[in-house]
């Protein structure tokens, strides 16, 4: 970090006027920083000079060094301003780098915008046929010779490099071989585009979450016509959505992307299902996804993200999870695993397990040697998840430290539609009474306490069959139960409103279901039934949970993997 950056960093935690902020920013050098000057001098000692120092102004991102004949653009990025300082300090997120002050949100937005611009500029240069090398200033400070070797090797690979007048040391040569000649170069270059193939896309809530933080979907697939209609109704009809069974999908239809997501069917893994596991009729779709990865071969994406119910941890005594992890390892992915509850983001209890894979050929050995599993404990890795990781030492893991999950202030009443008392959605008194009669003594007592209140209280009810008898189970803690996929009218969540000696009941509306999934502005279809709409939202991913993964996992990971490697322009299909 430069002296001016250090001064600016020390002042970030204090509230500043706009004028003071502008003055701080003017003092931060944007070019010819000390590490950049050291790199230029070291290159000059080897006879490697940038022939056209003015070319930078015409290129995306304004590279710090431009070798026009070799079409190589080099960036020297400050760790603070480009989102690496918190990682170097051993923190879990950018937020931890700043104290809680009124200006904190400003600096977070600024640095994350820089990260987004870095990716966009890198992608634009690659599209224009340039090779790109992004170096952290800290990299130059730690391994100047290695950085020089990277540039020298990149120039040599074009056949137009300037002959060096000094010898690069042995470590630099090894660095060159490991970083430039890697077979993963094409995959690494795809990282900057931040594109996604969305398998088992449903109604596109995974897409909504990723798009909130700079990702774009280049391909989507699902086999359900109702979900396809809802998806296209919101996102528009284009050729990105391929309707059909994943087992019949051709890899020739799938573009090169950064990330592939798979929210494969949970029916056979859920604790509420038949527990047939990955061999079951629905959840066996997992093998359709791995077939795609296998047939993509060298085109398989650098990153994958799988989502399913937490019952995946224990399905068939854990064997289904082990088999899935081994298969993904065999496909070349080092794995991470964590769990998110939608209740941290929306007033809905919805626990989901996520498996995130990174192509192991993009990682250094140190990044995959992780034996102290307990040190990765966090909100997103509760004891059951940590234990599942620890029981599988033969799996190639690449765990990442994650920040605390947010605390939600919103509650169920905050997302409800204000329907008038005579709205047709409300059930009749007789139907509501039948619902009360289906409650166990414990749940009925809770309902009566709410009815006796002098304010309106709200809860949600699911009907379940217990020993052959339908039972109505009430939850009234301000959090809705998990939205499910209604089949034959069952599993639809019922809103319970009570107070002033009364009780009212109705089904949740489509808009309320959308809000519980964090998709408040989703375009609801007018031609489909409420059952179809609830089916779509009940079989989807919570939008802000996915956005959290993008903000705190995917984007920082891409930011790190883009540095220290010469990226060559790949052939892209989008």
Coordinates of C-alpha atoms in Angstrom, one line a residue:
X1 CA 0.0 0.0 0.0
X2 CA 1.3 3.5 -0.8
X3 CA 1.8 6.1 1.8
X4 CA -1.1 8.1 0.5
X5 CA -3.4 5.1 0.6
X6 CA -2.3 4.4 4.2
X7 CA -3.3 7.9 5.1
X8 CA -6.6 7.6 3.4
X9 CA -7.2 4.2 5.0
X10 CA -6.6 5.6 8.5
X11 CA -9.2 8.3 7.9
X12 CA -11.9 6.1 6.4
X13 CA -13.4 5.2 9.8
X14 CA -14.2 8.8 10.6
X15 CA -17.1 10.8 9.3
X16 CA -16.0 13.3 6.6
X17 CA -17.7 16.0 4.7
X18 CA -17.9 15.6 0.9
X19 CA -15.2 18.2 0.5
X20 CA -12.9 16.3 2.9
X21 CA -13.6 13.0 1.1
X22 CA -12.7 14.7 -2.2
X23 CA -9.5 16.0 -0.8
X24 CA -8.5 12.5 0.5
X25 CA -9.2 11.0 -2.8
X26 CA -7.1 13.5 -4.7
X27 CA -4.2 12.6 -2.5
X28 CA -4.4 8.9 -3.4
X29 CA -2.1 8.3 -6.3
X30 CA -3.8 6.6 -9.3
X31 CA -0.6 6.1 -11.2
X32 CA 3.2 5.8 -10.6
X33 CA 2.7 4.4 -7.1
X34 CA 5.8 3.1 -5.4
X35 CA 5.2 -0.6 -6.3
X36 CA 4.4 0.4 -9.8
X37 CA 7.7 2.4 -10.0
X38 CA 9.6 -0.6 -8.6
X39 CA 8.0 -2.9 -11.3
X40 CA 8.9 -0.5 -14.1
X41 CA 12.5 -0.2 -12.9
X42 CA 12.8 -4.0 -12.6
X43 CA 11.4 -4.5 -16.1
X44 CA 13.8 -1.8 -17.4
X45 CA 16.7 -3.7 -15.8
X46 CA 15.7 -6.7 -17.9
X47 CA 15.3 -4.6 -21.0
X48 CA 11.5 -4.9 -20.9
X49 CA 9.9 -1.4 -21.3
X50 CA 6.5 -0.3 -22.2
X51 CA 6.9 1.1 -25.7
X52 CA 3.9 3.4 -25.6
X53 CA 3.2 4.9 -22.2
X54 CA 0.3 7.0 -23.6
X55 CA -1.7 3.9 -25.0
X56 CA -3.3 3.3 -21.6
X57 CA -5.8 6.2 -21.9
X58 CA -7.5 4.5 -24.9
X59 CA -8.0 1.1 -23.3
X60 CA -10.6 -0.2 -20.9
X61 CA -9.7 0.3 -17.3
X62 CA -6.6 2.4 -18.3
X63 CA -3.9 -0.2 -17.7
X64 CA -0.7 0.9 -15.9
X65 CA 1.6 -0.7 -18.4
X66 CA 0.8 -1.4 -22.1
X67 CA 2.8 -3.5 -24.5
X68 CA 1.0 -2.6 -27.6
X69 CA 2.9 -4.9 -30.0
X70 CA 2.3 -7.9 -27.8
X71 CA -1.2 -6.7 -26.9
X72 CA -0.5 -7.1 -23.2
X73 CA -2.2 -4.9 -20.6
X74 CA -0.8 -4.9 -17.1
X75 CA -2.6 -3.4 -14.0
X76 CA -1.0 -2.7 -10.6
X77 CA -4.0 -2.7 -8.2
X78 CA -3.9 -1.2 -4.7
X79 CA -5.0 -3.8 -2.2
X80 CA -7.2 -1.4 -0.3
X81 CA -9.1 0.2 -3.1
X82 CA -9.6 -3.0 -5.1
X83 CA -10.8 -5.3 -2.4
X84 CA -7.8 -7.3 -1.1
X85 CA -6.7 -5.6 2.1
X86 CA -9.4 -7.3 4.3
X87 CA -8.4 -10.7 2.9
X88 CA -4.7 -10.1 3.6
X89 CA -5.5 -9.1 7.2
X90 CA -7.3 -12.4 7.8
X91 CA -10.8 -10.9 8.1
X92 CA -13.9 -12.6 6.8
X93 CA -15.4 -9.7 4.8
X94 CA -14.8 -6.2 3.5
X95 CA -17.2 -4.9 6.2
X96 CA -14.8 -6.0 9.0
X97 CA -12.2 -3.6 7.6
X98 CA -14.2 -0.5 8.6
X99 CA -15.6 0.7 11.9
X100 CA -19.3 1.4 12.2
X101 CA -19.6 5.0 11.1
X102 CA -21.9 6.9 8.8
X103 CA -19.3 6.8 6.1
X104 CA -18.8 3.0 6.1
X105 CA -21.5 2.3 3.5
X106 CA -19.9 4.8 1.1
X107 CA -16.5 3.1 1.2
X108 CA -18.0 -0.3 0.9
X109 CA -19.9 0.7 -2.2
X110 CA -16.9 2.4 -3.6
X111 CA -14.5 -0.6 -3.2
X112 CA -17.2 -3.0 -4.5
X113 CA -17.7 -0.8 -7.6
X114 CA -14.0 -0.9 -8.2
X115 CA -14.1 -4.7 -8.0
X116 CA -16.9 -4.8 -10.5
X117 CA -15.1 -2.4 -12.9
X118 CA -12.0 -4.5 -12.7
X119 CA -13.9 -7.5 -13.9
X120 CA -15.7 -5.5 -16.6
X121 CA -12.5 -3.9 -17.9
X122 CA -10.7 -7.2 -17.9
X123 CA -13.5 -8.9 -19.8
X124 CA -13.6 -6.0 -22.3
X125 CA -9.8 -6.2 -23.0
X126 CA -10.0 -10.0 -23.4
X127 CA -12.9 -9.5 -25.9
X128 CA -10.7 -7.1 -27.8
X129 CA -7.9 -9.6 -28.1
X130 CA -5.6 -8.3 -25.4
X131 CA -3.9 -10.5 -22.8
X132 CA -4.4 -9.1 -19.3
X133 CA -2.2 -9.3 -16.1
X134 CA -3.5 -7.9 -12.9
X135 CA -1.1 -7.7 -10.0
X136 CA -1.7 -6.7 -6.4
X137 CA 0.7 -4.0 -5.1
X138 CA 1.4 -6.5 -2.3
X139 CA 2.4 -9.1 -4.9
X140 CA 5.1 -6.8 -6.2
X141 CA 6.3 -6.0 -2.8
X142 CA 6.6 -9.7 -1.9
X143 CA 7.8 -11.2 -5.2
X144 CA 9.0 -8.6 -7.6
X145 CA 11.1 -11.2 -9.6
X146 CA 8.0 -13.4 -10.1
X147 CA 6.0 -10.5 -11.4
X148 CA 8.7 -9.6 -13.8
X149 CA 8.9 -13.2 -14.9
X150 CA 5.1 -13.3 -15.6
X151 CA 5.4 -10.3 -17.9
X152 CA 8.5 -11.6 -19.6
X153 CA 6.9 -14.9 -20.3
X154 CA 3.7 -13.3 -21.6
X155 CA 5.8 -11.2 -24.0
X156 CA 7.8 -14.2 -25.1
X157 CA 4.7 -16.2 -25.8
X158 CA 3.7 -13.7 -28.5
X159 CA 6.9 -14.1 -30.3
X160 CA 7.3 -10.3 -30.2
X161 CA 9.0 -9.8 -26.8
X162 CA 11.9 -7.5 -26.3
X163 CA 15.1 -9.5 -25.6
X164 CA 15.9 -9.2 -21.8
X165 CA 19.3 -7.8 -20.9
X166 CA 19.3 -9.4 -17.4
X167 CA 18.7 -12.9 -16.2
X168 CA 15.4 -13.7 -14.4
X169 CA 16.1 -15.8 -11.3
X170 CA 15.2 -19.5 -10.9
X171 CA 12.1 -18.8 -8.7
X172 CA 10.8 -16.4 -11.4
X173 CA 11.2 -19.1 -14.0
X174 CA 9.2 -21.6 -11.9
X175 CA 6.6 -19.0 -11.3
X176 CA 6.3 -18.5 -15.1
X177 CA 5.8 -22.2 -15.8
X178 CA 3.1 -22.5 -13.1
X179 CA 1.2 -19.4 -14.0
X180 CA 1.5 -18.9 -17.7
X181 CA 1.6 -22.4 -19.2
X182 CA -1.3 -23.8 -17.1
X183 CA -4.0 -25.7 -19.0
X184 CA -6.5 -23.8 -16.9
X185 CA -5.8 -20.4 -18.6
X186 CA -8.9 -20.5 -20.7
X187 CA -11.1 -21.2 -17.7
X188 CA -9.5 -18.5 -15.7
X189 CA -10.0 -15.9 -18.4
X190 CA -13.8 -16.7 -18.2
X191 CA -13.9 -15.5 -14.6
X192 CA -14.0 -11.8 -15.5
X193 CA -17.2 -12.1 -17.5
X194 CA -19.2 -13.4 -14.4
X195 CA -21.7 -15.3 -16.6
X196 CA -23.8 -18.2 -15.4
X197 CA -25.6 -21.2 -16.7
X198 CA -28.6 -21.8 -14.5
X199 CA -29.7 -25.5 -14.4
X200 CA -33.0 -26.5 -12.8
X201 CA -33.8 -22.8 -13.2
X202 CA -37.4 -23.0 -12.0
X203 CA -38.8 -19.4 -12.1
X204 CA -35.3 -17.8 -12.0
X205 CA -34.8 -16.7 -8.4
X206 CA -31.2 -17.9 -8.5
X207 CA -30.8 -15.6 -11.5
X208 CA -32.4 -12.7 -9.6
X209 CA -30.0 -13.0 -6.7
X210 CA -26.9 -13.2 -8.9
X211 CA -28.0 -10.3 -11.1
X212 CA -28.3 -8.1 -8.0
X213 CA -24.5 -8.3 -7.6
X214 CA -23.1 -8.0 -11.1
X215 CA -23.6 -11.5 -12.6
X216 CA -25.5 -12.3 -15.8
X217 CA -27.3 -15.5 -16.9
X218 CA -26.3 -16.7 -20.4
X219 CA -28.2 -20.0 -20.3
X220 CA -31.1 -21.5 -18.3
X221 CA -32.8 -24.9 -18.3
X222 CA -35.8 -26.5 -16.7
X223 CA -38.2 -29.2 -17.8
X224 CA -41.5 -27.8 -16.2
X225 CA -43.6 -25.8 -18.6
X226 CA -45.4 -23.9 -15.9
X227 CA -42.1 -22.7 -14.4
X228 CA -40.9 -21.8 -17.9
X229 CA -44.0 -19.7 -18.5
X230 CA -43.5 -17.8 -15.2
X231 CA -39.7 -17.4 -15.9
X232 CA -40.4 -16.0 -19.4
X233 CA -43.2 -13.8 -18.1
X234 CA -40.7 -12.0 -15.7
X235 CA -37.4 -12.1 -17.7
X236 CA -38.8 -12.0 -21.2
X237 CA -38.9 -14.6 -24.0
X238 CA -35.4 -15.1 -25.4
X239 CA -33.2 -18.0 -26.4
X240 CA -31.5 -18.3 -23.1
X241 CA -34.2 -20.5 -21.6
X242 CA -34.1 -24.1 -22.9
X243 CA -37.2 -26.1 -21.9
X244 CA -36.5 -29.8 -21.6
X245 CA -35.1 -32.7 -19.5
X246 CA -31.5 -32.2 -18.4
X247 CA -30.8 -35.8 -19.3
X248 CA -31.5 -35.0 -23.0
X249 CA -29.8 -31.6 -23.0
X250 CA -26.9 -31.3 -25.5
X251 CA -23.7 -29.6 -24.4
X252 CA -23.4 -28.0 -27.8
X253 CA -26.3 -25.7 -26.6
X254 CA -24.4 -24.6 -23.5
X255 CA -22.1 -21.5 -23.8
X256 CA -18.8 -21.1 -22.0
X257 CA -19.6 -19.5 -18.6
X258 CA -18.0 -18.6 -15.3
X259 CA -20.5 -20.4 -13.1
X260 CA -23.0 -23.3 -13.4
X261 CA -25.7 -23.5 -10.8
X262 CA -27.9 -26.5 -10.0
X263 CA -30.9 -26.4 -7.7
X264 CA -31.7 -30.0 -8.5
X265 CA -35.0 -31.6 -7.2
X266 CA -35.0 -32.3 -3.5
X267 CA -38.0 -34.7 -3.4
X268 CA -35.9 -37.8 -2.7
X269 CA -33.5 -36.1 -0.2
X270 CA -36.0 -34.2 1.9
X271 CA -36.9 -35.4 5.4
X272 CA -40.5 -35.1 4.4
X273 CA -40.0 -37.3 1.3
X274 CA -39.5 -41.0 0.7
X275 CA -35.7 -40.6 1.1
X276 CA -34.9 -42.5 -2.0
X277 CA -31.7 -40.4 -2.4
X278 CA -29.8 -39.7 -5.5
X279 CA -31.2 -42.9 -7.0
X280 CA -34.8 -41.5 -6.7
X281 CA -36.8 -40.5 -9.7
X282 CA -36.5 -36.8 -9.0
X283 CA -33.2 -36.2 -7.3
X284 CA -31.4 -38.5 -9.8
X285 CA -31.4 -35.4 -12.0
X286 CA -28.1 -34.6 -10.2
X287 CA -26.5 -37.2 -12.5
X288 CA -27.8 -35.2 -15.5
X289 CA -25.9 -32.2 -14.2
X290 CA -22.7 -34.1 -13.7
X291 CA -23.1 -35.6 -17.2
X292 CA -23.1 -32.1 -18.6
X293 CA -20.0 -31.2 -16.7
X294 CA -18.3 -34.4 -17.9
X295 CA -19.2 -33.8 -21.6
X296 CA -18.1 -30.1 -21.4
X297 CA -14.6 -31.4 -20.7
X298 CA -12.1 -28.5 -20.9
X299 CA -15.1 -26.1 -21.2
X300 CA -16.5 -26.9 -17.8
X301 CA -17.0 -23.8 -15.8
X302 CA -14.4 -22.5 -13.2
X303 CA -17.1 -22.5 -10.5
X304 CA -20.2 -24.5 -9.7
X305 CA -22.9 -23.9 -7.1
X306 CA -25.4 -26.6 -6.0
X307 CA -28.3 -26.0 -3.7
X308 CA -30.6 -28.5 -2.0
X309 CA -32.4 -29.3 1.3
X310 CA -30.3 -29.9 4.5
X311 CA -31.7 -33.5 4.4
X312 CA -28.9 -34.0 1.8
X313 CA -26.5 -34.2 4.8
X314 CA -28.2 -37.4 6.1
X315 CA -29.8 -39.0 3.1
X316 CA -28.9 -42.7 3.2
X317 CA -26.7 -42.2 6.2
X318 CA -24.7 -39.5 4.4
X319 CA -23.7 -41.8 1.5
X320 CA -25.6 -39.7 -1.0
X321 CA -23.6 -36.6 0.0
X322 CA -20.3 -38.5 -0.1
X323 CA -21.1 -39.9 -3.5
X324 CA -21.9 -36.4 -4.8
X325 CA -18.8 -34.9 -3.4
X326 CA -16.5 -37.6 -4.8
X327 CA -18.1 -37.3 -8.2
X328 CA -17.5 -33.5 -8.2
X329 CA -13.9 -34.1 -7.0
X330 CA -13.4 -36.5 -9.8
X331 CA -14.6 -33.8 -12.2
X332 CA -11.8 -31.6 -11.0
X333 CA -13.6 -29.5 -8.4
X334 CA -12.4 -28.7 -4.9
X335 CA -15.4 -28.3 -2.7
X336 CA -16.9 -26.1 0.0
X337 CA -20.1 -26.6 1.9
X338 CA -22.3 -24.2 3.9
X339 CA -25.9 -23.7 5.0
X340 CA -28.2 -20.7 4.8
X341 CA -31.6 -20.1 6.4
X342 CA -33.8 -17.6 4.5
X343 CA -34.9 -16.3 8.0
X344 CA -31.7 -14.2 8.0
X345 CA -33.0 -12.4 4.9
X346 CA -36.8 -12.7 4.8
X347 CA -39.4 -13.7 7.4
X348 CA -39.4 -17.4 6.2
X349 CA -37.8 -20.4 7.8
X350 CA -36.0 -22.1 4.8
X351 CA -32.8 -24.0 5.5
X352 CA -30.8 -24.9 2.4
X353 CA -27.5 -26.6 1.9
X354 CA -25.0 -25.2 -0.7
X355 CA -22.1 -27.0 -2.3
X356 CA -19.6 -24.7 -4.0
X357 CA -17.0 -26.1 -6.2
X358 CA -13.8 -24.4 -7.6
X359 CA -11.7 -26.0 -10.4
X360 CA -8.7 -27.3 -8.5
X361 CA -6.4 -26.5 -11.4
X362 CA -7.1 -22.8 -10.6
X363 CA -5.8 -23.1 -7.0
X364 CA -2.4 -23.4 -5.5
X365 CA -1.6 -26.4 -3.2
X366 CA -1.7 -24.1 -0.1
X367 CA -5.3 -23.1 -1.0
X368 CA -6.5 -26.8 -0.9
X369 CA -4.5 -28.0 2.1
X370 CA -7.1 -27.4 4.9
X371 CA -7.0 -29.8 7.7
X372 CA -8.2 -27.6 10.6
X373 CA -11.9 -27.8 9.8
X374 CA -13.0 -26.3 13.2
X375 CA -11.3 -23.0 12.3
X376 CA -13.9 -22.5 9.6
X377 CA -16.9 -22.6 12.0
X378 CA -19.3 -19.7 11.4
X379 CA -23.0 -19.0 11.2
X380 CA -23.1 -20.6 7.8
X381 CA -21.4 -23.7 9.0
X382 CA -23.3 -24.9 12.0
X383 CA -22.0 -28.0 13.9
X384 CA -23.9 -30.5 11.6
X385 CA -22.2 -29.1 8.5
X386 CA -18.7 -28.9 10.1
X387 CA -19.2 -32.5 11.3
X388 CA -20.1 -33.6 7.8
X389 CA -17.0 -32.0 6.4
X390 CA -14.8 -33.4 9.2
X391 CA -16.1 -37.0 8.5
X392 CA -14.9 -36.8 4.9
X393 CA -11.1 -36.2 5.1
X394 CA -10.7 -38.0 1.7
X395 CA -12.7 -35.2 0.0
X396 CA -10.7 -32.4 -1.6
X397 CA -12.0 -29.4 0.3
X398 CA -11.3 -25.7 -0.3
X399 CA -13.1 -24.0 2.6
X400 CA -13.5 -20.3 2.8
X401 CA -14.0 -18.1 5.9
X402 CA -17.4 -16.5 5.8
X403 CA -18.8 -13.5 7.7
X404 CA -21.7 -13.6 10.2
X405 CA -25.1 -13.8 8.7
X406 CA -27.4 -10.7 8.9
X407 CA -30.0 -10.4 11.6
X408 CA -33.4 -9.8 10.2
X409 CA -35.7 -7.1 11.6
X410 CA -38.6 -7.7 9.2
X411 CA -41.4 -10.0 10.4
X412 CA -44.3 -11.7 8.8
X413 CA -46.8 -8.8 9.1
X414 CA -44.4 -6.6 7.2
X415 CA -44.9 -8.6 4.0
X416 CA -48.7 -9.2 4.1
X417 CA -51.2 -7.7 1.7
X418 CA -53.7 -5.4 3.3
X419 CA -56.8 -7.3 2.1
X420 CA -60.2 -5.9 3.2
X421 CA -62.3 -7.9 5.6
X422 CA -64.7 -8.8 2.9
X423 CA -62.1 -9.9 0.3
X424 CA -63.0 -13.3 -1.2
X425 CA -59.6 -14.7 -0.2
X426 CA -60.7 -14.9 3.4
X427 CA -62.2 -18.2 4.4
X428 CA -65.7 -18.6 5.8
X429 CA -66.2 -18.8 9.5
X430 CA -67.1 -22.5 9.2
X431 CA -64.0 -23.3 7.2
X432 CA -61.8 -21.4 9.7
X433 CA -63.5 -23.3 12.6
X434 CA -62.7 -26.6 10.9
X435 CA -59.1 -25.5 10.7
X436 CA -59.1 -24.8 14.5
X437 CA -60.6 -28.2 15.1
X438 CA -57.7 -29.9 13.3
X439 CA -55.2 -28.4 15.8
X440 CA -53.6 -30.4 18.6
X441 CA -54.3 -29.1 22.1
X442 CA -50.9 -27.3 22.2
X443 CA -51.5 -25.5 18.8
X444 CA -55.2 -24.8 19.7
X445 CA -54.1 -23.2 23.0
X446 CA -51.7 -21.0 21.0
X447 CA -54.4 -20.0 18.6
X448 CA -56.8 -19.1 21.5
X449 CA -54.1 -16.9 23.1
X450 CA -53.7 -15.0 19.9
X451 CA -57.5 -14.6 19.6
X452 CA -57.8 -13.2 23.1
X453 CA -55.3 -10.4 22.3
X454 CA -56.3 -6.8 21.9
X455 CA -54.3 -6.4 18.8
X456 CA -54.1 -8.4 15.5
X457 CA -51.5 -11.2 15.6
X458 CA -50.4 -13.3 12.6
X459 CA -49.1 -16.7 12.1
X460 CA -48.9 -19.4 9.4
X461 CA -50.4 -22.9 9.4
X462 CA -49.5 -26.1 7.5
X463 CA -51.7 -29.1 7.4
X464 CA -49.9 -32.4 7.9
X465 CA -51.0 -35.9 8.2
X466 CA -50.1 -37.5 11.6
X467 CA -51.0 -41.2 12.0
X468 CA -53.5 -40.9 9.2
X469 CA -55.2 -37.8 10.7
X470 CA -54.9 -34.3 9.1
X471 CA -53.4 -31.9 11.7
X472 CA -53.1 -28.1 11.5
X473 CA -49.9 -26.8 13.0
X474 CA -49.6 -23.1 13.8
X475 CA -46.4 -21.1 13.9
X476 CA -46.7 -17.5 15.4
X477 CA -43.1 -16.3 16.0
X478 CA -43.2 -13.7 13.2
X479 CA -41.5 -16.1 10.8
X480 CA -43.5 -18.1 8.1
X481 CA -42.9 -21.7 7.7
X482 CA -41.0 -22.9 4.7
X483 CA -42.8 -22.4 1.4
X484 CA -43.4 -25.7 -0.3
X485 CA -44.6 -27.0 -3.7
X486 CA -48.3 -27.6 -3.5
X487 CA -49.4 -30.8 -5.2
X488 CA -53.1 -31.6 -5.3
X489 CA -53.8 -28.6 -3.1
X490 CA -51.7 -29.9 -0.2
X491 CA -48.7 -28.1 1.4
X492 CA -50.1 -24.7 0.8
X493 CA -49.3 -22.3 3.6
X494 CA -52.3 -20.7 5.4
X495 CA -52.2 -17.3 6.9
X496 CA -53.8 -17.1 10.4
X497 CA -55.0 -13.7 11.7
X498 CA -56.3 -13.5 15.2
X499 CA -57.3 -10.9 17.9
X500 CA -60.3 -9.2 19.5
X501 CA -61.8 -12.6 20.1
X502 CA -61.8 -13.5 16.4
X503 CA -59.9 -15.8 14.0
X504 CA -59.5 -15.4 10.2
X505 CA -57.7 -17.6 7.7
X506 CA -56.8 -17.6 4.1
X507 CA -54.1 -18.9 1.8
X508 CA -51.0 -16.8 1.2
X509 CA -51.2 -14.7 -2.0
X510 CA -48.8 -15.0 -4.8
X511 CA -47.3 -11.6 -4.0
X512 CA -46.8 -12.6 -0.4
X513 CA -45.0 -15.7 -1.5
X514 CA -42.8 -13.6 -3.7
X515 CA -42.0 -11.3 -0.8
X516 CA -41.1 -14.3 1.4
X517 CA -38.6 -15.3 -1.3
X518 CA -37.1 -11.8 -1.5
X519 CA -38.6 -11.4 -5.0
X520 CA -40.8 -8.4 -4.1
X521 CA -41.0 -7.0 -7.6
X522 CA -41.4 -10.3 -9.4
X523 CA -43.9 -10.1 -12.3
X524 CA -46.7 -12.5 -11.4
X525 CA -48.4 -14.3 -14.3
X526 CA -52.0 -13.5 -14.9
X527 CA -52.9 -16.6 -16.9
X528 CA -51.8 -19.2 -14.3
X529 CA -53.6 -20.4 -11.1
X530 CA -52.5 -19.5 -7.6
X531 CA -51.5 -23.1 -7.2
X532 CA -49.1 -22.8 -10.2
X533 CA -47.6 -19.5 -8.7
X534 CA -47.1 -21.1 -5.3
X535 CA -45.6 -24.1 -6.9
X536 CA -43.0 -21.9 -8.7
X537 CA -42.0 -20.0 -5.5
X538 CA -42.1 -23.0 -3.3
X539 CA -39.5 -24.7 -5.5
X540 CA -37.1 -21.9 -5.7
X541 CA -34.1 -20.3 -4.0
X542 CA -34.4 -17.3 -1.6
X543 CA -33.2 -14.3 -3.7
X544 CA -31.3 -12.3 -1.0
X545 CA -29.6 -15.5 0.2
X546 CA -28.2 -16.0 -3.3
X547 CA -27.2 -12.4 -3.5
X548 CA -25.3 -12.8 -0.2
X549 CA -23.4 -15.7 -1.7
X550 CA -22.5 -13.5 -4.7
X551 CA -21.4 -10.6 -2.4
X552 CA -19.5 -12.5 0.2
X553 CA -18.2 -15.6 -1.7
X554 CA -18.3 -15.5 -5.5
X555 CA -17.2 -11.9 -6.1
X556 CA -14.3 -11.9 -3.7
X557 CA -13.2 -15.3 -5.0
X558 CA -13.3 -14.0 -8.6
X559 CA -11.5 -10.9 -7.5
X560 CA -8.6 -13.0 -6.1
X561 CA -8.4 -15.5 -8.9
X562 CA -8.1 -12.8 -11.5
X563 CA -4.8 -11.6 -10.0
X564 CA -1.3 -12.9 -10.6
X565 CA -2.1 -14.8 -13.9
X566 CA -1.8 -13.8 -17.5
X567 CA -5.2 -14.1 -18.9
X568 CA -5.5 -14.9 -22.6
X569 CA -8.6 -14.1 -24.7
X570 CA -10.6 -17.3 -25.0
X571 CA -13.1 -18.2 -27.7
X572 CA -16.4 -17.2 -26.0
X573 CA -19.9 -18.4 -26.9
X574 CA -22.6 -16.2 -25.4

